[in-house]
């Protein structure tokens, strides 16, 4: 069980890092994505990997 918790925390931290290090077209897009991931951890992480990475420029 501890391993699953650690894995979830690692994915959550990586998601926040990925959002912060991404470049966005709009000025407020990064802030919105960071808030979504912080306040809705599971749903925000899923949404980021399904939708958010496509909208961000690398």
Short mmCIF file of C-alpha atoms in Angstrom, two decimals:
data_model
loop_
_atom_site.label_atom_id
_atom_site.label_comp_id
_atom_site.label_asym_id
_atom_site.label_seq_id
_atom_site.Cartn_x
_atom_site.Cartn_y
_atom_site.Cartn_z
CA UNK A 1 0.00 0.00 0.00
CA UNK A 2 2.83 2.39 0.78
CA UNK A 3 4.23 1.89 -2.72
CA UNK A 4 0.93 2.87 -4.34
CA UNK A 5 0.76 6.03 -2.24
CA UNK A 6 4.32 6.91 -3.14
CA UNK A 7 3.62 6.28 -6.84
CA UNK A 8 0.54 8.52 -6.71
CA UNK A 9 2.51 11.29 -5.02
CA UNK A 10 5.30 11.00 -7.59
CA UNK A 11 2.81 11.28 -10.47
CA UNK A 12 1.16 14.29 -8.79
CA UNK A 13 4.51 16.07 -8.33
CA UNK A 14 5.53 15.28 -11.91
CA UNK A 15 2.23 16.71 -13.17
CA UNK A 16 2.77 19.99 -11.34
CA UNK A 17 6.34 20.16 -12.68
CA UNK A 18 5.13 19.40 -16.21
CA UNK A 19 2.50 22.16 -16.07
CA UNK A 20 4.94 24.74 -14.70
CA UNK A 21 7.64 23.92 -17.25
CA UNK A 22 5.25 24.02 -20.25
CA UNK A 23 4.77 27.07 -22.44
CA UNK A 24 1.25 28.27 -23.15
CA UNK A 25 -0.28 30.59 -25.72
CA UNK A 26 -2.41 32.54 -23.22
CA UNK A 27 -1.04 34.41 -20.22
CA UNK A 28 -3.37 32.85 -17.66
CA UNK A 29 -3.43 29.30 -19.03
CA UNK A 30 -0.53 28.13 -16.86
CA UNK A 31 -2.11 29.55 -13.71
CA UNK A 32 -5.45 27.92 -14.50
CA UNK A 33 -3.84 24.51 -15.08
CA UNK A 34 -1.76 24.74 -11.89
CA UNK A 35 -4.88 25.58 -9.88
CA UNK A 36 -6.82 22.73 -11.46
CA UNK A 37 -4.08 20.23 -10.64
CA UNK A 38 -3.63 21.52 -7.07
CA UNK A 39 -7.31 21.72 -6.10
CA UNK A 40 -8.47 18.61 -8.01
CA UNK A 41 -5.46 16.29 -7.76
CA UNK A 42 -6.81 13.12 -9.37
CA UNK A 43 -9.13 14.71 -11.90
CA UNK A 44 -6.66 17.51 -12.63
CA UNK A 45 -3.85 15.07 -13.33
CA UNK A 46 -6.03 13.01 -15.66
CA UNK A 47 -7.27 16.12 -17.46
CA UNK A 48 -3.74 17.45 -17.87
CA UNK A 49 -2.48 14.27 -19.53
CA UNK A 50 -5.58 13.89 -21.72
CA UNK A 51 -6.16 17.52 -22.74
CA UNK A 52 -3.64 19.95 -21.29
CA UNK A 53 -0.42 18.67 -22.80
CA UNK A 54 -1.94 19.02 -26.25
CA UNK A 55 -2.77 22.69 -25.68
CA UNK A 56 0.66 23.57 -24.29
CA UNK A 57 3.58 24.24 -26.59
CA UNK A 58 6.82 22.40 -25.96
#
